mmCIF file of C-alpha atoms in Angstrom:
data_model
loop_
_atom_site.group_PDB
_atom_site.id
_atom_site.type_symbol
_atom_site.label_atom_id
_atom_site.label_comp_id
_atom_site.label_asym_id
_atom_site.label_seq_id
_atom_site.Cartn_x
_atom_site.Cartn_y
_atom_site.Cartn_z
ATOM 1 C CA UNK B 1 -25.796 -19.957 -18.785
ATOM 2 C CA UNK B 2 -24.317 -18.091 -21.648
ATOM 3 C CA UNK B 3 -22.687 -14.311 -20.502
ATOM 4 C CA UNK B 4 -25.205 -12.048 -20.120
ATOM 5 C CA UNK B 5 -27.098 -13.715 -18.200
ATOM 6 C CA UNK B 6 -24.210 -14.601 -16.085
ATOM 7 C CA UNK B 7 -24.069 -10.880 -16.035
ATOM 8 C CA UNK B 8 -27.548 -10.592 -15.016
ATOM 9 C CA UNK B 9 -27.269 -13.122 -12.217
ATOM 10 C CA UNK B 10 -24.209 -11.253 -10.272
ATOM 11 C CA UNK B 11 -25.985 -8.267 -10.564
ATOM 12 C CA UNK B 12 -29.267 -9.191 -8.566
ATOM 13 C CA UNK B 13 -27.060 -11.306 -6.246
ATOM 14 C CA UNK B 14 -24.553 -8.906 -4.877
ATOM 15 C CA UNK B 15 -24.763 -5.570 -3.297
ATOM 16 C CA UNK B 16 -21.096 -4.509 -4.907
ATOM 17 C CA UNK B 17 -20.111 -5.796 -8.220
ATOM 18 C CA UNK B 18 -16.843 -5.296 -9.555
ATOM 19 C CA UNK B 19 -15.170 -6.081 -13.100
ATOM 20 C CA UNK B 20 -11.592 -5.913 -13.052
ATOM 21 C CA UNK B 21 -8.389 -6.812 -15.938
ATOM 22 C CA UNK B 22 -7.305 -9.963 -13.815
ATOM 23 C CA UNK B 23 -8.048 -10.900 -10.458
ATOM 24 C CA UNK B 24 -8.076 -9.352 -6.427
ATOM 25 C CA UNK B 25 -4.972 -11.673 -6.160
ATOM 26 C CA UNK B 26 -3.497 -11.260 -9.568
ATOM 27 C CA UNK B 27 -4.974 -7.067 -11.084
ATOM 28 C CA UNK B 28 -3.219 -6.250 -14.187
ATOM 29 C CA UNK B 29 -3.180 -2.708 -14.645
ATOM 30 C CA UNK B 30 -3.197 0.709 -12.122
ATOM 31 C CA UNK B 31 -7.206 0.471 -12.943
ATOM 32 C CA UNK B 32 -7.480 -2.691 -11.145
ATOM 33 C CA UNK B 33 -5.227 -1.879 -8.533
ATOM 34 C CA UNK B 34 -7.415 1.025 -7.806
ATOM 35 C CA UNK B 35 -9.829 -2.003 -7.812
ATOM 36 C CA UNK B 36 -8.789 -3.255 -5.022
ATOM 37 C CA UNK B 37 -8.251 0.081 -3.062
ATOM 38 C CA UNK B 38 -12.515 -0.485 -3.042
ATOM 39 C CA UNK B 39 -12.261 -3.854 -1.743
ATOM 40 C CA UNK B 40 -9.911 -2.405 1.542
ATOM 41 C CA UNK B 41 -12.603 -0.180 1.217
ATOM 42 C CA UNK B 42 -15.927 -2.626 1.449
ATOM 43 C CA UNK B 43 -13.715 -3.996 4.264
ATOM 44 C CA UNK B 44 -12.612 -6.809 2.253
ATOM 45 C CA UNK B 45 -8.670 -7.456 3.905
ATOM 46 C CA UNK B 46 -7.627 -9.996 3.306
ATOM 47 C CA UNK B 47 -8.590 -9.908 -0.354
ATOM 48 C CA UNK B 48 -6.761 -6.948 -0.958
ATOM 49 C CA UNK B 49 -3.289 -7.763 1.040
ATOM 50 C CA UNK B 50 -3.296 -10.666 -1.428
ATOM 51 C CA UNK B 51 -3.579 -8.107 -4.334
ATOM 52 C CA UNK B 52 -1.304 -5.638 -2.408
ATOM 53 C CA UNK B 53 1.313 -9.003 -1.981
ATOM 54 C CA UNK B 54 0.502 -9.993 -5.594
ATOM 55 C CA UNK B 55 1.701 -5.820 -6.693
ATOM 56 C CA UNK B 56 4.540 -5.879 -4.746
ATOM 57 C CA UNK B 57 5.668 -8.599 -6.264
ATOM 58 C CA UNK B 58 5.693 -7.069 -10.107
ATOM 59 C CA UNK B 59 7.243 -3.931 -9.264
ATOM 60 C CA UNK B 60 10.163 -2.706 -8.657
ATOM 61 C CA UNK B 61 11.563 0.500 -6.792
ATOM 62 C CA UNK B 62 10.263 3.231 -6.674
ATOM 63 C CA UNK B 63 7.034 2.118 -8.425
ATOM 64 C CA UNK B 64 7.222 -0.888 -5.555
ATOM 65 C CA UNK B 65 7.163 1.464 -2.581
ATOM 66 C CA UNK B 66 3.884 2.528 -2.949
ATOM 67 C CA UNK B 67 2.359 -0.803 -2.820
ATOM 68 C CA UNK B 68 4.552 -1.722 0.370
ATOM 69 C CA UNK B 69 2.955 1.113 1.953
ATOM 70 C CA UNK B 70 -0.634 0.642 0.648
ATOM 71 C CA UNK B 71 0.544 -3.687 2.098
ATOM 72 C CA UNK B 72 2.150 -2.222 5.410
ATOM 73 C CA UNK B 73 -1.234 -0.453 6.296
ATOM 74 C CA UNK B 74 -2.951 -3.863 5.649
ATOM 75 C CA UNK B 75 -1.101 -5.437 7.618
ATOM 76 C CA UNK B 76 -0.010 -3.262 10.819
ATOM 77 C CA UNK B 77 -4.202 -2.006 10.806
ATOM 78 C CA UNK B 78 -6.539 -3.812 10.041
ATOM 79 C CA UNK B 79 -5.095 -6.905 9.779
ATOM 80 C CA UNK B 80 -3.513 -5.994 13.007
ATOM 81 C CA UNK B 81 0.446 -7.548 11.671
ATOM 82 C CA UNK B 82 2.458 -5.077 12.917
ATOM 83 C CA UNK B 83 5.451 -6.581 12.686
ATOM 84 C CA UNK B 84 4.657 -7.758 8.808
ATOM 85 C CA UNK B 85 3.490 -3.637 8.355
ATOM 86 C CA UNK B 86 6.728 -2.552 9.424
ATOM 87 C CA UNK B 87 8.457 -5.041 7.676
ATOM 88 C CA UNK B 88 6.702 -3.563 4.235
ATOM 89 C CA UNK B 89 7.343 0.256 5.579
ATOM 90 C CA UNK B 90 11.253 -0.375 5.588
ATOM 91 C CA UNK B 91 11.644 -2.101 1.913
ATOM 92 C CA UNK B 92 9.139 0.980 0.970
ATOM 93 C CA UNK B 93 12.319 3.306 2.082
ATOM 94 C CA UNK B 94 14.245 0.962 0.238
ATOM 95 C CA UNK B 95 13.168 1.683 -2.462
ATOM 96 C CA UNK B 96 12.195 4.707 -1.883
ATOM 97 C CA UNK B 97 14.400 6.740 0.242
ATOM 98 C CA UNK B 98 12.127 9.791 0.490
ATOM 99 C CA UNK B 99 8.903 8.063 0.124
ATOM 100 C CA UNK B 100 6.681 10.212 3.171
ATOM 101 C CA UNK B 101 4.556 7.537 3.595
ATOM 102 C CA UNK B 102 6.627 4.983 4.580
ATOM 103 C CA UNK B 103 8.572 7.067 6.909
ATOM 104 C CA UNK B 104 5.427 8.852 8.532
ATOM 105 C CA UNK B 105 3.695 4.925 9.165
ATOM 106 C CA UNK B 106 7.293 4.095 10.729
ATOM 107 C CA UNK B 107 7.540 6.833 12.442
ATOM 108 C CA UNK B 108 4.428 5.460 14.393
ATOM 109 C CA UNK B 109 5.166 1.945 14.524
ATOM 110 C CA UNK B 110 8.476 3.326 16.015
ATOM 111 C CA UNK B 111 6.695 5.599 18.719
ATOM 112 C CA UNK B 112 4.622 2.509 19.964
ATOM 113 C CA UNK B 113 7.138 0.450 20.825
ATOM 114 C CA UNK B 114 9.416 2.826 21.944
ATOM 115 C CA UNK B 115 12.272 2.449 19.634
ATOM 116 C CA UNK B 116 13.702 5.848 20.654
ATOM 117 C CA UNK B 117 16.844 5.221 18.284
ATOM 118 C CA UNK B 118 14.956 4.404 15.485
ATOM 119 C CA UNK B 119 12.519 7.624 15.979
ATOM 120 C CA UNK B 120 15.462 10.266 16.086
ATOM 121 C CA UNK B 121 16.551 8.769 12.697
ATOM 122 C CA UNK B 122 13.237 8.880 10.925
ATOM 123 C CA UNK B 123 12.745 12.169 12.809
ATOM 124 C CA UNK B 124 16.151 13.411 11.170
ATOM 125 C CA UNK B 125 14.855 11.806 7.791
ATOM 126 C CA UNK B 126 11.710 13.758 7.871
ATOM 127 C CA UNK B 127 13.688 17.113 8.244
ATOM 128 C CA UNK B 128 16.040 16.687 5.659
ATOM 129 C CA UNK B 129 13.543 15.496 2.878
ATOM 130 C CA UNK B 130 11.506 18.660 4.440
ATOM 131 C CA UNK B 131 14.842 20.728 3.901
ATOM 132 C CA UNK B 132 15.618 19.655 0.932
ATOM 133 C CA UNK B 133 12.537 20.782 -0.966
ATOM 134 C CA UNK B 134 13.183 24.215 0.721
ATOM 135 C CA UNK B 135 16.452 24.332 -0.723
ATOM 136 C CA UNK B 136 15.274 23.562 -4.094
ATOM 137 C CA UNK B 137 12.644 25.488 -4.050
ATOM 138 C CA UNK B 138 15.588 28.436 -3.325
ATOM 139 C CA UNK B 139 17.536 27.662 -5.485
ATOM 140 C CA UNK B 140 14.685 26.727 -8.689
ATOM 141 C CA UNK B 141 13.553 30.353 -7.635
ATOM 142 C CA UNK B 142 17.443 32.238 -8.125
#
């Protein structure tokens, strides 16, 4: 079977077909990372989680933090692995201490687990981040 026939067969037999650079387990570009989000939206949570895990291995620092947050949301949510999800959020904060999505996710997790000292620390981080942004805006407008 040639490539054209193979593509036509795939289109006929599947409600959704996604062609991407790399694979769902190993996306190779930003568009492919967006494709992983599509897998999540289609309910293919395990495949999406494997893809986010691969991306977190490829990226570092500020580039890795959003991948960790996305992976953490899948783990803590549909895949029901709250401990692993919380670990991803903590790693995201290590990579990017100002990552608001990671802070918010950890706030929810800490409240659910009744970890009050951690919750207080996270609220303080959120406050510091917000007040730092306001102070920064004031100093730039002067």
